[in-house]
Amino acid sequence: MRPLDPLGASGAPAPYDLNLLRTFLAVYRSGSFTAAAQLLGLSQPTVTTQIRSLERQTRRELFERLPRGVAPTAVADELAARVAAPLDALAEATGHGPRERSRTEPVHLAGPAELLSTRALPALAPLVTEGVRLRVSTGLTEPLLDELRAGRHDLVIATSRPRGRTLSAVPLTDEEFVLVAAPVWADRVARRPAAEGPAALHDIPLITYAEDLPIVRRYWRHVFGRRLNCRAAVSVPDLTAVLALVTAGAGYSVLPRYLCAGELASGALVLLDTPEDAPINTGFLVQRPGTSDNPHVALVRDRLLEAGRTW
């Protein structure tokens, strides 16, 4: 294969456009047309067109198109080795260096552990393969929002809309709450007279997220229209632990449907109630405006909002 010579076979300067080379280097380093477009402030079609133009000039394929991102060819490796240092020096000399370096900054994302682990992080996996770096924190909404205001996070998935106008919040997803137990308890409840209503659960252990029963109390008010008067048999501040206990037959609880969808589908858990109007909580994706020039923040935000429509 004829070696690629950016200066041309005759030694005279080849008419390569610097913009094409900058785009090439951004794609080469980020491994994705999408990520390169964000880094350069261009549209993805523009990046695609510029790479094709450079490939026509070199008469060589520079990138292998993959299902997720691109892989450089040997020709691209050679070209990058020749142009990277001069282009980096030019970027520094013209004051564009910091924007290029921002590509290496991780995106700081925070939110509820359960929603992050079962929904958000799997949705972001393709971005990770394209070079996006993540730093993830978990916790309760109010402390995380305070940390967001202080600049510790770029994005927070919140279980309620933040107060005030400091933060920008958009709806991300609705989570439905369901009353569940293992089949052994469901069978026992089913044998009780229907007139007993929620009282049929009073002698079954209640497994809950917090001692003050916030999720269960809300379900009782919304569905049964009455106050819940009982104490938890187990209180554990981790919904996955609540799910594990209920699935193991320890008792009943109220959980987000997304968290126990697999157990409901397999029969490991059973719905104890099927109200026409189940309680729903809206989650929000929150960002502090104007605080980050990292283009990967926009990539993560847009991917989460897109994925949230299917959750």
XYZ file of C-alpha atoms in Angstrom, residues 93-216:
124
model
C -0.866 29.468 19.985
C -4.328 30.655 18.923
C -5.922 30.168 22.345
C -8.007 27.128 21.467
C -6.116 24.666 23.626
C -8.421 24.615 26.682
C -11.457 23.670 24.600
C -9.588 20.750 23.106
C -8.380 19.614 26.511
C -11.947 19.702 27.835
C -12.530 16.423 26.030
C -10.648 14.626 28.801
C -12.761 16.026 31.643
C -15.159 13.493 33.185
C -18.854 14.223 33.521
C -19.966 14.240 37.160
C -23.406 12.613 37.402
C -25.381 11.990 40.590
C -28.755 10.591 41.567
C -30.580 7.723 43.294
C -28.477 4.566 43.262
C -31.304 2.372 42.016
C -32.287 4.541 39.041
C -28.658 5.095 38.111
C -27.751 1.414 38.201
C -30.839 0.012 36.471
C -31.651 2.753 33.957
C -29.251 5.677 33.582
C -25.847 3.987 33.483
C -26.859 1.225 31.038
C -28.228 3.942 28.743
C -24.878 5.750 28.879
C -22.792 2.667 28.056
C -22.502 3.587 24.332
C -21.066 6.989 25.253
C -18.461 5.357 27.478
C -17.316 3.227 24.547
C -16.984 6.457 22.537
C -14.643 8.056 25.066
C -16.960 9.830 27.517
C -15.689 9.549 31.090
C -18.107 9.462 34.031
C -17.789 10.070 37.756
C -20.952 8.889 39.487
C -22.256 9.710 42.966
C -25.379 8.441 44.700
C -27.534 9.922 47.426
C -30.759 11.662 48.354
C -32.091 14.437 46.167
C -31.819 17.471 48.441
C -28.150 16.955 49.458
C -27.233 16.210 45.832
C -28.928 19.406 44.657
C -27.013 21.400 47.267
C -23.806 19.847 45.949
C -24.865 20.676 42.391
C -25.302 24.329 43.359
C -21.819 24.214 44.880
C -20.374 22.892 41.616
C -19.593 19.330 42.689
C -21.767 17.759 39.981
C -22.607 18.536 36.364
C -25.944 16.722 36.291
C -28.270 15.345 38.970
C -31.224 13.018 38.555
C -33.656 14.340 41.159
C -36.825 12.740 42.517
C -38.475 16.170 42.821
C -38.260 19.496 40.997
C -35.676 21.775 42.635
C -36.894 24.926 44.323
C -35.872 28.348 43.063
C -34.483 29.439 39.702
C -30.816 28.655 40.143
C -31.046 25.204 38.598
C -32.399 24.139 35.229
C -34.661 21.063 35.491
C -36.472 19.089 32.796
C -38.733 16.054 33.332
C -36.805 12.825 32.761
C -39.114 9.920 33.576
C -42.179 8.884 35.562
C -41.820 6.049 38.050
C -44.922 4.100 39.054
C -45.135 2.633 42.559
C -46.543 -0.857 43.076
C -47.551 -2.887 46.142
C -45.736 -6.233 45.988
C -44.941 -9.398 47.933
C -43.719 -12.926 47.306
C -46.390 -15.413 46.121
C -46.670 -17.047 49.554
C -47.942 -13.770 51.041
C -50.063 -12.955 48.009
C -51.882 -16.277 48.387
C -52.514 -15.535 52.048
C -53.941 -12.084 51.257
C -56.101 -13.514 48.469
C -57.849 -15.801 50.995
C -58.930 -12.843 53.101
C -62.380 -11.250 52.556
C -62.222 -8.433 50.000
C -63.988 -6.160 52.454
C -60.892 -6.115 54.651
C -59.054 -4.039 52.033
C -55.588 -2.942 53.157
C -56.275 -4.270 56.665
C -55.514 -7.728 55.246
C -51.833 -6.711 55.264
C -51.610 -5.726 58.926
C -50.146 -9.009 60.152
C -47.633 -9.286 57.273
C -44.158 -7.820 57.885
C -43.608 -4.464 56.194
C -40.193 -3.899 54.574
C -39.474 -0.244 53.923
C -36.863 2.237 52.749
C -37.023 4.532 55.788
C -38.385 4.453 59.309
C -41.035 7.100 58.522
C -42.352 4.957 55.622
C -42.476 7.772 53.012
C -43.145 5.613 49.929
C -45.634 3.293 51.622
